[in-house]
CSV table of C-alpha atoms in Angstrom, one decimal:
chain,number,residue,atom,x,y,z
A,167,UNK,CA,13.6,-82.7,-180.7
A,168,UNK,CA,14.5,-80.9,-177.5
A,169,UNK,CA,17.1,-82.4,-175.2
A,170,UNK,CA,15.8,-79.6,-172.2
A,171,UNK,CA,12.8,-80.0,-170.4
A,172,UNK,CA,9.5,-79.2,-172.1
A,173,UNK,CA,8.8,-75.6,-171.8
A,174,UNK,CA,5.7,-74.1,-171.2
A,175,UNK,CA,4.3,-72.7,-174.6
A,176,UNK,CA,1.8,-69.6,-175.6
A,177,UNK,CA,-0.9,-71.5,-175.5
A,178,UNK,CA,0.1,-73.6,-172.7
A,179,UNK,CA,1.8,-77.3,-173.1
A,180,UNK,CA,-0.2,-78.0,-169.9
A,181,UNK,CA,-3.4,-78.7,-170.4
A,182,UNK,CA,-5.8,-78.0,-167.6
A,183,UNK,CA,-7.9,-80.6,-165.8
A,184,UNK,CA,-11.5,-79.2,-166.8
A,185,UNK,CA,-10.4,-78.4,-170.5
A,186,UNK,CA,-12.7,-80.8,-172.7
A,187,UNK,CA,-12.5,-79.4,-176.0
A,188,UNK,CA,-9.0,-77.3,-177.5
A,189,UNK,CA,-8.4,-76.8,-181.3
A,190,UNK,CA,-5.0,-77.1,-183.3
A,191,UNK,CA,-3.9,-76.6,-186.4
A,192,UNK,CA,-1.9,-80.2,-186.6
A,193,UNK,CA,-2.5,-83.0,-184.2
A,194,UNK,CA,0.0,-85.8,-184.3
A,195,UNK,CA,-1.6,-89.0,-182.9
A,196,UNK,CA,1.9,-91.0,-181.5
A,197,UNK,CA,4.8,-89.6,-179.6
A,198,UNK,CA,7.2,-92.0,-180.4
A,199,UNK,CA,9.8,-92.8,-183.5
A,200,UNK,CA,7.2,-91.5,-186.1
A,201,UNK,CA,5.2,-88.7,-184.2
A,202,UNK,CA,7.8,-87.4,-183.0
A,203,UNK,CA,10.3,-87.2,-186.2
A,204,UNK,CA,7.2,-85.6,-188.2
A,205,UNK,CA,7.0,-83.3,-185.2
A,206,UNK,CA,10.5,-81.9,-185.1
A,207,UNK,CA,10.9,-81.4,-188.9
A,208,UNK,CA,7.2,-79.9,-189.3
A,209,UNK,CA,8.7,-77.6,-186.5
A,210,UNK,CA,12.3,-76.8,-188.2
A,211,UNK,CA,10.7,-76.3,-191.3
A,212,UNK,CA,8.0,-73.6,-189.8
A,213,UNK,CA,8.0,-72.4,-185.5
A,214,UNK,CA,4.9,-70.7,-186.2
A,215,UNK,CA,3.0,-74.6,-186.7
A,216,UNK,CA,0.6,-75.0,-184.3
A,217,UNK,CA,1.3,-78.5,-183.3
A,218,UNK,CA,-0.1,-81.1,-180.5
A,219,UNK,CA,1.2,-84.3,-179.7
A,220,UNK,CA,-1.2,-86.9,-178.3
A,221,UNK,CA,0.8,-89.2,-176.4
A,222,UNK,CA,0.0,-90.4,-173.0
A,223,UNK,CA,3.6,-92.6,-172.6
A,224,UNK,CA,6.6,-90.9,-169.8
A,225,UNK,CA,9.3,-92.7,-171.1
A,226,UNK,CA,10.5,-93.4,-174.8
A,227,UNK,CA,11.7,-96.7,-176.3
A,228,UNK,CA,14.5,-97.4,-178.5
A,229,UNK,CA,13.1,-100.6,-179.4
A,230,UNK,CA,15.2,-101.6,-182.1
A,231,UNK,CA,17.7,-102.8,-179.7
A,232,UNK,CA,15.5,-104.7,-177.6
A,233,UNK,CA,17.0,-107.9,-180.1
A,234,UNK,CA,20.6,-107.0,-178.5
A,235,UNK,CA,19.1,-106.6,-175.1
A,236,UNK,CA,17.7,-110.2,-175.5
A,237,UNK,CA,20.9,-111.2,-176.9
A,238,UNK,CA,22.8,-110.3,-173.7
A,239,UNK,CA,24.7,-107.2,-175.4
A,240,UNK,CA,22.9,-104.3,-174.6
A,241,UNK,CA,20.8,-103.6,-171.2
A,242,UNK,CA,17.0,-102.7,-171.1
A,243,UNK,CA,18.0,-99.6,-169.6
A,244,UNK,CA,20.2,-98.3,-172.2
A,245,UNK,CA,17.1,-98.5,-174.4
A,246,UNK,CA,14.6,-95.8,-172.4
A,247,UNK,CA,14.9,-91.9,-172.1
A,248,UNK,CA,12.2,-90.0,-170.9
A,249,UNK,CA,9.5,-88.5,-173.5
A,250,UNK,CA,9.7,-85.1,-172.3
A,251,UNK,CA,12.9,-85.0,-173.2
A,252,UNK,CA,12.1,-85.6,-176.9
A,253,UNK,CA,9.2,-83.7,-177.3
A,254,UNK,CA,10.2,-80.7,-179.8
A,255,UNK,CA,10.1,-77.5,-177.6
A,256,UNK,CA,7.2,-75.8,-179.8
A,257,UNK,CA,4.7,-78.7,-179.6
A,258,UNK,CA,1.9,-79.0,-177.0
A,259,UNK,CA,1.8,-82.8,-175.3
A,260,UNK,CA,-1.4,-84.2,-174.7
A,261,UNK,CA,-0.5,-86.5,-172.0
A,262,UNK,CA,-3.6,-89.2,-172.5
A,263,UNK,CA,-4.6,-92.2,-174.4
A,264,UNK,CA,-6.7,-91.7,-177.8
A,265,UNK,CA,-10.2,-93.7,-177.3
A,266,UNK,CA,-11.6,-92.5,-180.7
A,267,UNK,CA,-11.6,-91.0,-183.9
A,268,UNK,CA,-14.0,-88.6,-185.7
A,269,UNK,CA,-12.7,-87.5,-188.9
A,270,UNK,CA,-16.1,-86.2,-190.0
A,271,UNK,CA,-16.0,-83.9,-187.5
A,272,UNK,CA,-12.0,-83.5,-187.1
A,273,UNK,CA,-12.0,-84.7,-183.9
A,274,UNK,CA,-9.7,-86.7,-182.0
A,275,UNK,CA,-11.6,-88.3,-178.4
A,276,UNK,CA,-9.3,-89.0,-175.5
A,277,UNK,CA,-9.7,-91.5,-172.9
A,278,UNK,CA,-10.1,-88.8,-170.6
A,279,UNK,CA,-13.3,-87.4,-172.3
A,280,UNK,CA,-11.4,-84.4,-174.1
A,281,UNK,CA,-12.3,-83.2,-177.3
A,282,UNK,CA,-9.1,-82.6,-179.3
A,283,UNK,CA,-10.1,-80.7,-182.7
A,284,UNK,CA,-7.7,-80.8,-185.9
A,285,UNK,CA,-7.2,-79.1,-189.0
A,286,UNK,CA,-4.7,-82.2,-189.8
A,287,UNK,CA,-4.0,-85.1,-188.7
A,288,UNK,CA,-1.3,-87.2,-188.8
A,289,UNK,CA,-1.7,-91.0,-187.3
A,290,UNK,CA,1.4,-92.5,-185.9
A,291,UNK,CA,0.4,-94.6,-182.9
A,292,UNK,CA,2.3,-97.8,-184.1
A,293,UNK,CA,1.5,-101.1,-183.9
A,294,UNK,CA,-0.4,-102.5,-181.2
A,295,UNK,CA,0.7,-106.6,-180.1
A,296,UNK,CA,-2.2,-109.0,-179.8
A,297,UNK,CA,-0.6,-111.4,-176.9
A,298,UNK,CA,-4.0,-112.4,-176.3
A,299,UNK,CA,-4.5,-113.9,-179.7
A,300,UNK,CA,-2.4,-116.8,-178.8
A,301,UNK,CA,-4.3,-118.7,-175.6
A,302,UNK,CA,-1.9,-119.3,-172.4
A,303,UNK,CA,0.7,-116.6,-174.0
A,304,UNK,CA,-0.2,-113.7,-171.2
A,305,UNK,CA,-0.1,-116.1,-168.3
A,306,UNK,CA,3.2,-117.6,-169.3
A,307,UNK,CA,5.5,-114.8,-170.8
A,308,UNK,CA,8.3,-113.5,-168.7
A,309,UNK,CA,8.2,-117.0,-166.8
A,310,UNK,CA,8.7,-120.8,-167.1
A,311,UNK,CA,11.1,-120.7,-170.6
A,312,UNK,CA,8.6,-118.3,-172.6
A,313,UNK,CA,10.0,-114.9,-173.3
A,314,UNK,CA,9.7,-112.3,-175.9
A,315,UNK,CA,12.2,-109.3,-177.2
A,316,UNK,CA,8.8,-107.0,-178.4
A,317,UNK,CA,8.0,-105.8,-175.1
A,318,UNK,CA,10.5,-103.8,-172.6
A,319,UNK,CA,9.2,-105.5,-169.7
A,320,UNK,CA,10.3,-109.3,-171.1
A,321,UNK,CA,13.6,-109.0,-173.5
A,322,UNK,CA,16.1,-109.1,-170.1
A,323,UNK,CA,14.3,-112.5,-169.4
A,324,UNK,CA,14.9,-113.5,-172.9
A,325,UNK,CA,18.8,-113.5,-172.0
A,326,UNK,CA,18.1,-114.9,-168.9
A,327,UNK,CA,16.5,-117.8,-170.2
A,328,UNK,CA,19.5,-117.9,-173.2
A,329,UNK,CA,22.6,-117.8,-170.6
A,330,UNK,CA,21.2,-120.6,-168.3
A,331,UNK,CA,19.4,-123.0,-170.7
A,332,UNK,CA,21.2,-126.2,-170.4
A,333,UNK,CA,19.6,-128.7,-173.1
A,334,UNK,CA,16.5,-129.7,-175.1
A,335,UNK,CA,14.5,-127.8,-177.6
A,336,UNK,CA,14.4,-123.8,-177.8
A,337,UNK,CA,11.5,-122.6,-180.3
A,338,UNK,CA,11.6,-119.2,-181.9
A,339,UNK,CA,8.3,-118.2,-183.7
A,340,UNK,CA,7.2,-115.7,-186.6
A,341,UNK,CA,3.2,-115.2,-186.2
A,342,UNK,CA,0.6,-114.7,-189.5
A,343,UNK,CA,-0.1,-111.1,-189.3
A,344,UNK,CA,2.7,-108.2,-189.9
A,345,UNK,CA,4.7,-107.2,-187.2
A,346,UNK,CA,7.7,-104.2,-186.7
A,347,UNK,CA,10.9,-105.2,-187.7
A,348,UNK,CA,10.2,-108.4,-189.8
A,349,UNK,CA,13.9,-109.5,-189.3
A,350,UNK,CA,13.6,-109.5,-185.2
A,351,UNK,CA,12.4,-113.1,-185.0
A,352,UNK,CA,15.7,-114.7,-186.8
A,353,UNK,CA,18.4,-112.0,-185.2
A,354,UNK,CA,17.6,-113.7,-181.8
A,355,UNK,CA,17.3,-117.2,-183.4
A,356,UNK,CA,20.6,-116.6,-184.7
A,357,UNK,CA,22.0,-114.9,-181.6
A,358,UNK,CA,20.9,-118.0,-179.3
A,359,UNK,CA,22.5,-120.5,-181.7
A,360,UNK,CA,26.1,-118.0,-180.9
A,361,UNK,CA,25.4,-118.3,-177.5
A,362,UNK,CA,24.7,-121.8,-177.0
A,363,UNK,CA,27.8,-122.4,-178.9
A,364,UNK,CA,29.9,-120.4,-176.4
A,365,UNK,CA,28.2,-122.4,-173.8
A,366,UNK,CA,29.3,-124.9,-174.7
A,367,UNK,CA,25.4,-126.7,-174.9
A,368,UNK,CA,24.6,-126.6,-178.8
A,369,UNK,CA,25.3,-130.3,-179.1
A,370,UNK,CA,22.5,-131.4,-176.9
A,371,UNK,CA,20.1,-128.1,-177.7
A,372,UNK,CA,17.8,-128.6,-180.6
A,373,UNK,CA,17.1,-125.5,-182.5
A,374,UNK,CA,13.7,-124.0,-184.2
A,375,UNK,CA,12.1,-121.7,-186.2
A,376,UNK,CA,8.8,-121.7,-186.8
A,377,UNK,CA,7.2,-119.6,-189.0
A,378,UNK,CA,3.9,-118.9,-190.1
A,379,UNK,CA,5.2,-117.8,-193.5
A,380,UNK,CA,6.0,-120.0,-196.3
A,381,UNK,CA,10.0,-118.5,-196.8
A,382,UNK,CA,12.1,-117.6,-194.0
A,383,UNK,CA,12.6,-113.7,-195.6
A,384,UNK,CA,10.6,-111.6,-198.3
A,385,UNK,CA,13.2,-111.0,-200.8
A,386,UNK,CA,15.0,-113.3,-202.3
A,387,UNK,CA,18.8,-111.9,-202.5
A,388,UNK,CA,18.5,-112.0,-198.7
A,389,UNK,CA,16.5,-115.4,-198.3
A,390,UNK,CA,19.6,-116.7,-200.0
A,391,UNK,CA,22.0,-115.7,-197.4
A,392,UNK,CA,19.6,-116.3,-194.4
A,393,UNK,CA,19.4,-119.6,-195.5
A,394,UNK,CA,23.1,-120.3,-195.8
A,395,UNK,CA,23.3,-119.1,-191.9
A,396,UNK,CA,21.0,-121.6,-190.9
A,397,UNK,CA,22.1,-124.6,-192.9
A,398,UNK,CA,25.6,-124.1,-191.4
A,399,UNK,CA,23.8,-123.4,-187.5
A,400,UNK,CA,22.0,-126.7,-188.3
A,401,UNK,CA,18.8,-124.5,-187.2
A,402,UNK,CA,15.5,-126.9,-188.2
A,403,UNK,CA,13.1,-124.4,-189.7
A,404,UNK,CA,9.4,-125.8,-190.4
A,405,UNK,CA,7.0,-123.1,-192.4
A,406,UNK,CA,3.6,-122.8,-192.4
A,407,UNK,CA,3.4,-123.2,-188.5
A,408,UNK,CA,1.7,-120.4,-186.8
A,409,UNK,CA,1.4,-120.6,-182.9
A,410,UNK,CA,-2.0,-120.8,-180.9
A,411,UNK,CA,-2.0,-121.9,-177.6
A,412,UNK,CA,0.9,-122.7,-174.9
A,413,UNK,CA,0.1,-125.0,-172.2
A,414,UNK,CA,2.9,-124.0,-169.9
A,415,UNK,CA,1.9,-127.0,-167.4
A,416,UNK,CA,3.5,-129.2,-170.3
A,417,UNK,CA,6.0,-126.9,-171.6
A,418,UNK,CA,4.1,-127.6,-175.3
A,419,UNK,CA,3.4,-125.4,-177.6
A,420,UNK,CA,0.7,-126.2,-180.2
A,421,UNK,CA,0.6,-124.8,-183.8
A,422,UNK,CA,-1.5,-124.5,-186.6
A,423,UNK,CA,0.2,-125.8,-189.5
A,424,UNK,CA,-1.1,-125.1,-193.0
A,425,UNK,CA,-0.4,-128.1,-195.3
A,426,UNK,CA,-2.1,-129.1,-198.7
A,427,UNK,CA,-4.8,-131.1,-197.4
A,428,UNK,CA,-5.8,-128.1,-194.8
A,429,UNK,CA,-4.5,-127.3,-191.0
A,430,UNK,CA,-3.4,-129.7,-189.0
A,431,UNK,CA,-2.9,-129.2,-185.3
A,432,UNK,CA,0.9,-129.5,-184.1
A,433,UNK,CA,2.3,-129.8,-180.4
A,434,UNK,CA,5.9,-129.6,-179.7
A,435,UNK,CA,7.8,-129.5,-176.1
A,436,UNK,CA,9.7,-126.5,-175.6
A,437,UNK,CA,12.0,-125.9,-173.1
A,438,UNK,CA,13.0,-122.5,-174.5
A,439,UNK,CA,10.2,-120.9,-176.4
A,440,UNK,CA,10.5,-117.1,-178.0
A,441,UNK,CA,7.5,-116.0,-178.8
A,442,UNK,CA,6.7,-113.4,-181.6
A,443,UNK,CA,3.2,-112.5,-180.9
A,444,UNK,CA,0.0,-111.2,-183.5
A,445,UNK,CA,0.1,-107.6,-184.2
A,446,UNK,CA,-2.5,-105.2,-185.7
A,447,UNK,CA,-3.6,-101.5,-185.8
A,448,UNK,CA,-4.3,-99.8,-182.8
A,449,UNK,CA,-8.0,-100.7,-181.9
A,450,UNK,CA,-9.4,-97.0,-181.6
A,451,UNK,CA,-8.4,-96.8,-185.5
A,452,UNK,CA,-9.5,-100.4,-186.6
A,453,UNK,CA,-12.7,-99.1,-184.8
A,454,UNK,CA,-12.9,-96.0,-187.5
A,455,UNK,CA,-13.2,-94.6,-190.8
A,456,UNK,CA,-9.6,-94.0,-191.0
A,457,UNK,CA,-9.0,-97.6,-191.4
A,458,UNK,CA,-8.5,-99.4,-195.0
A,459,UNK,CA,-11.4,-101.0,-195.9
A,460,UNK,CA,-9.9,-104.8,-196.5
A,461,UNK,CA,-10.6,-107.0,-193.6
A,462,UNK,CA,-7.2,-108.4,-194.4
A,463,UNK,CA,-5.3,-105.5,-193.7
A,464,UNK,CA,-5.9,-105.8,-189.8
A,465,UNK,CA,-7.0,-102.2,-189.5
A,466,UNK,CA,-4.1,-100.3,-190.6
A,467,UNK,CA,-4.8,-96.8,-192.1
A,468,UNK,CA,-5.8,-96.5,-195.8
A,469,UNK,CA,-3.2,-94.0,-197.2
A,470,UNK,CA,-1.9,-93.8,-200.3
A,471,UNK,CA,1.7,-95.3,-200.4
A,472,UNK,CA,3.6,-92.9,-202.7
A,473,UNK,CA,1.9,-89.3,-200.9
A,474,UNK,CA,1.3,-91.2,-197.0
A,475,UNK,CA,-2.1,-89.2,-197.5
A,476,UNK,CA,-5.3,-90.6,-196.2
A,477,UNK,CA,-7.1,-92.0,-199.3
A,478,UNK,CA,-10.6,-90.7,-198.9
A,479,UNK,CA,-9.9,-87.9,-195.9
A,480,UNK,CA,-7.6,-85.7,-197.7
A,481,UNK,CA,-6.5,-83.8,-194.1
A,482,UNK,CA,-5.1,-86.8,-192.7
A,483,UNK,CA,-1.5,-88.4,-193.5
A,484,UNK,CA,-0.3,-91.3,-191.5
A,485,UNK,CA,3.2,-93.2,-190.9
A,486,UNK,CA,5.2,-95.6,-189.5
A,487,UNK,CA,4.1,-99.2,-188.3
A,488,UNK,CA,0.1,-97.6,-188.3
A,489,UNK,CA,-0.4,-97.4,-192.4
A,490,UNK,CA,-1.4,-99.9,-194.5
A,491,UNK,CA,2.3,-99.9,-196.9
A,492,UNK,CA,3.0,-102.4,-198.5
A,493,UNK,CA,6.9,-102.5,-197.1
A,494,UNK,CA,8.7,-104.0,-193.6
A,495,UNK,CA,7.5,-101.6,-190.4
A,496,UNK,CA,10.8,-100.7,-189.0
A,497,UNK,CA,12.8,-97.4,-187.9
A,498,UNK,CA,14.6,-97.1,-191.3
A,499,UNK,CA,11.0,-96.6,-192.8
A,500,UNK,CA,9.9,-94.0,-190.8
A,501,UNK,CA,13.4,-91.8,-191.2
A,502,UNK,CA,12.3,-91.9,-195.3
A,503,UNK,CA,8.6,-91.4,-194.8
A,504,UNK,CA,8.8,-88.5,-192.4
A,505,UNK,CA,10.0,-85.8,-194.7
A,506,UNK,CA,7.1,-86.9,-197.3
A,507,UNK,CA,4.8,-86.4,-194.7
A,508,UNK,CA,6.4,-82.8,-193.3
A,509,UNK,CA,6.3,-82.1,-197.4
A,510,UNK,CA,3.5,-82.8,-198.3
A,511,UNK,CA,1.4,-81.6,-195.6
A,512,UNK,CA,2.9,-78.6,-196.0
A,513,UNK,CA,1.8,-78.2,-199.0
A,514,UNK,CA,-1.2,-78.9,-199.2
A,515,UNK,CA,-1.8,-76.6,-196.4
A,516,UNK,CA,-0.3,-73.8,-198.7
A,517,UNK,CA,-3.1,-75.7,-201.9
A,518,UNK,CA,-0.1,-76.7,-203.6
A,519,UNK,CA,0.6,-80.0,-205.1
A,520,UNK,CA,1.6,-83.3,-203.1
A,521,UNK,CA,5.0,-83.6,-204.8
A,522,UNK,CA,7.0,-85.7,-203.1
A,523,UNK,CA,6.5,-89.9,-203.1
A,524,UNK,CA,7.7,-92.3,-200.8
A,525,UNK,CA,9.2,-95.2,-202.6
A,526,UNK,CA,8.9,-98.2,-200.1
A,527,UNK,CA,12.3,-97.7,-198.6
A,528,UNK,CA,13.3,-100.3,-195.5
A,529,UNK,CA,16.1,-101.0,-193.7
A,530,UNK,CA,16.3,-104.2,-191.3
A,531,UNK,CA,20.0,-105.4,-190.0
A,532,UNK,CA,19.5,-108.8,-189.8
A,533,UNK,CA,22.3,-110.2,-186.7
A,534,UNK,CA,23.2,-113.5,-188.1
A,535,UNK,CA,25.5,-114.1,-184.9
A,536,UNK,CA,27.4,-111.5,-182.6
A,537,UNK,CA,29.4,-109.2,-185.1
A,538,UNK,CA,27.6,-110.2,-187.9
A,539,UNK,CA,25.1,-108.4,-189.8
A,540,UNK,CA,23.5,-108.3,-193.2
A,541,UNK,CA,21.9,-104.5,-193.8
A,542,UNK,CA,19.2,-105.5,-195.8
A,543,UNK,CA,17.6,-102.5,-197.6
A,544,UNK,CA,15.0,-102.5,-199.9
A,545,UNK,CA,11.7,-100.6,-201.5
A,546,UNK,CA,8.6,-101.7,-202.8
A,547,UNK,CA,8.5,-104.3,-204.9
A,548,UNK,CA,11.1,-105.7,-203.0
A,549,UNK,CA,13.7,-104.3,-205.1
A,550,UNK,CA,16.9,-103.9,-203.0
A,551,UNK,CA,18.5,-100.1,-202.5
A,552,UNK,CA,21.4,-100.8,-200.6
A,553,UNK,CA,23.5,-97.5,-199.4
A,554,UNK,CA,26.9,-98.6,-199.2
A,555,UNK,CA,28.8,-99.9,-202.5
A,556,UNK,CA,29.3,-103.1,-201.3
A,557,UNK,CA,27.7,-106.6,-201.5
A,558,UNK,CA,24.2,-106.1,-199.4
A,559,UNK,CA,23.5,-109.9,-199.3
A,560,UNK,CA,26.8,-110.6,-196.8
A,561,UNK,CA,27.5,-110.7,-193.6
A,562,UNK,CA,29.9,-107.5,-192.1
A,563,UNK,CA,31.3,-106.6,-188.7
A,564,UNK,CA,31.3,-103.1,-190.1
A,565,UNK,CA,27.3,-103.6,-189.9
A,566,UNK,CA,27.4,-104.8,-186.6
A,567,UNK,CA,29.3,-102.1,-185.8
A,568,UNK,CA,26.8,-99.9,-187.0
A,569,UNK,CA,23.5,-102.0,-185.1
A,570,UNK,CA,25.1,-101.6,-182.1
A,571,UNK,CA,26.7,-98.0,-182.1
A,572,UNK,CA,25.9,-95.9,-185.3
A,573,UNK,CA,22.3,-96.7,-185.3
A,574,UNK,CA,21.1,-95.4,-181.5
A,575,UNK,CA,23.5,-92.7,-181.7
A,576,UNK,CA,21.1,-91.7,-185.5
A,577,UNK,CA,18.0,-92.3,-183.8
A,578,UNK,CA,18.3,-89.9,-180.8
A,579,UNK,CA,20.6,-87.3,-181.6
A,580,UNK,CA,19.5,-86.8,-185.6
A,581,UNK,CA,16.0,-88.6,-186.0
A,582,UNK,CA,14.6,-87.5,-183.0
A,583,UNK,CA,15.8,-83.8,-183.4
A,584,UNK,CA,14.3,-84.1,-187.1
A,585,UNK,CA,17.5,-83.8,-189.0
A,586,UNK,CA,17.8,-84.7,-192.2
A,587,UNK,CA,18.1,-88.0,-193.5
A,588,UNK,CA,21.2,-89.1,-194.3
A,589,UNK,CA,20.7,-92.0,-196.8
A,590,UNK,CA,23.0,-91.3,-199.1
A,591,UNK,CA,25.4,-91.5,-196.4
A,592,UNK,CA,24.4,-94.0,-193.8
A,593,UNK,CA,21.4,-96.4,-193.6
A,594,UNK,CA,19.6,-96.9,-190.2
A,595,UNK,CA,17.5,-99.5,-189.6
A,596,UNK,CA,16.0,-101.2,-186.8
């Protein structure tokens, strides 16, 4: 992607006030990790791509290290660049909000009433966070012990509260629905166990995870190890417990709790409590026919998982934390999922073949303290592909070396500008 300013294109990058209907070859929904990377190597690959980027967003997120940000090591402001500085130079940006989609008629709808029309599509809007599915979460976050590292706006108060607690019980939850970057919820567990440690206060601070899963991580090799890590930071994790309500004029947070006889209702005081919240698709494609049919899949779009292509609207692809993959939403995914996209889009614009298959390829560096992380890589199937020669499963400073510096320095200067992946060479995750 372009580091200059975004220049004004042929057919205008500026899109006037009384337009209400323009046409484009390719319309990417999503300007940020995934739009964006599909952008810039759609555009490398072929200038002459007619190419609009819906994204109504100024600024642009590194959010992977919004975990380090909560952990006291990076600032929020190290994370955030400004979008127009990312979009690719030959792409049109459609500053607005998507309100809905038409794929009978190739039509994306704007919130502002504009009609944008497609040849392709490709959905990459990411994940949208439900804080409203847990009762009293968006009148207590940022305030009163109850932060969370998946927004911009509330991973400094995560550190805040983390440097000045004192004693009692600090939660750290993992909801029931999918969420980007699986690992996130344990990295800040871990990080706080560090920190209280240095404090000086992890005698008298009571530790938990609660998750709403029934194993603390997906694939066994690395369950292994994550459980080691919090045996020896005597961390108390109780499964099956899936947050619902915080009543912050108690400091309690109440749980469902799935047990053999049913769900039982669970309150616990907090005095720290990190919340993961519900995520799903963006509502403007739950809302459509995009969207895979299962209820259970929250509204994520139905593409096939090997091509990325839409399963019953051939024109439309989709990526990143948006479609319905079986495999962890994260950074990592998108870098291996992007040139399948570019590739076979491509070709089937040209009626060839849809060659190439994504196989399930993740990345997430799980921090297991500060300088320690376990790069766990896998694919579908849950079959581990680490990069490196080396033991995946343990915990290196030469992976927290990369978290912190090899990783951001990847994602703007290489993914961003669509270069290629370099997996044989370096993992980056999220």
């Amino acid at each position: 992607m372009s580091s200059a300013l975004v220049k004004p294109l042929d057919h205008e990058s500026v899109i006037p006030n009384d337009a209400k209907s323009m046409q484009y070859q390719i319309v990417i929904v999503g300007g940020g990790a995934a739009g964006i990377t599909v952008a810039a190597q759609l555009l490398k690959k072929n200038k002459q791509l007619d190419v609009a980027i819906i994204e109504p967003r100024d600024k642009h997120y590194y959010q992977p290290a919004w975990t380090l940000v909560g952990g006291g090591v990076y600032k929020a402001l190290d994370t955030v660049k400004d979008e127009k500085d990312y979009i690719p130079e030959r792409a049109t940006w459609i500053k607005d909000y998507v309100a809905q989609l038409d794929p009978d008629n190739n039509t994306v709808i704007t919130q502002e009433g504009k009609r944008i029309c497609y040849e392709y599509l490709i959905l990459a809007p990411g994940i949208q966070i439900d804080w409203h599915l847990i009762k009293g979460l968006k009148e207590t976050i940022g305030q009163n012990g109850v932060c969370s590292n998946y927004a911009y706006e509330y991973a400094p108060y995560t550190w805040e509260v983390i440097k000045n607690f004192k004693d009692g019980n600090a939660i750290f939850t993992y909801p029931n629905t999918p969420v980007k970057c699986g690992g996130a919820p344990l990295k800040i567990t871990y990080l706080a166990d560090d920190a209280f440690r240095r404090q000086g206060i992890r005698p008298q601070s009571k530790i938990m995870f609660c998750t709403a899963m029934g194993v603390i991580f997906g694939v066994k090799e690395f369950a292994k190890t994550l459980l080691s890590v919090v045996e020896r930071k005597q961390i108390d994790v109780r499964y099956k417990h899936n947050l619902k309500e915080i009543k912050a004029d108690t400091k309690t947070a109440i749980f469902e709790v799935l047990t053999d006889s049913g769900v039982e209702e669970v309150t616990i005081q907090y005095d720290l409590l990190h919340v993961t919240p519900p995520m799903s698709a963006p509502d403007f494609i739950k809302q459509s026919k995009l969207a895979a049919p299962d209820g259970a899949s929250l509204g994520f779009v139905n593409v096939n998982k090997h091509t990325l292509q839409h399963n019953v609207y051939p024109n439309v692809f989709s990526l990143g934390d948006a479609a319905n993959l079986p495999t962890s939403k994260t950074a990592a995914a998108v870098r291996k999922q992007a040139p399948v996209v570019v590739h076979n889009l491509l070709a089937l614009i040209n009626s060839k073949n849809l060659t190439q298959k994504y196989n399930g390829y993740s990345c997430c560096p799980i921090t297991t303290g500060y300088g320690k992380v376990v790069l766990a890589e896998v694919s579908y199937d849950n079959k581990l592909s680490p990069t490196f020669p080396i033991d995946p499963t343990r915990e290196r400073y030469s992976m927290w070396l990369l978290k912190k510096y090899g990783f951001p320095y990847i994602y703007w200067n290489r993914m961003l500008k669509g270069k290629p992946f370099e997996g044989k060479l370096l993992g980056i995750g999220s």
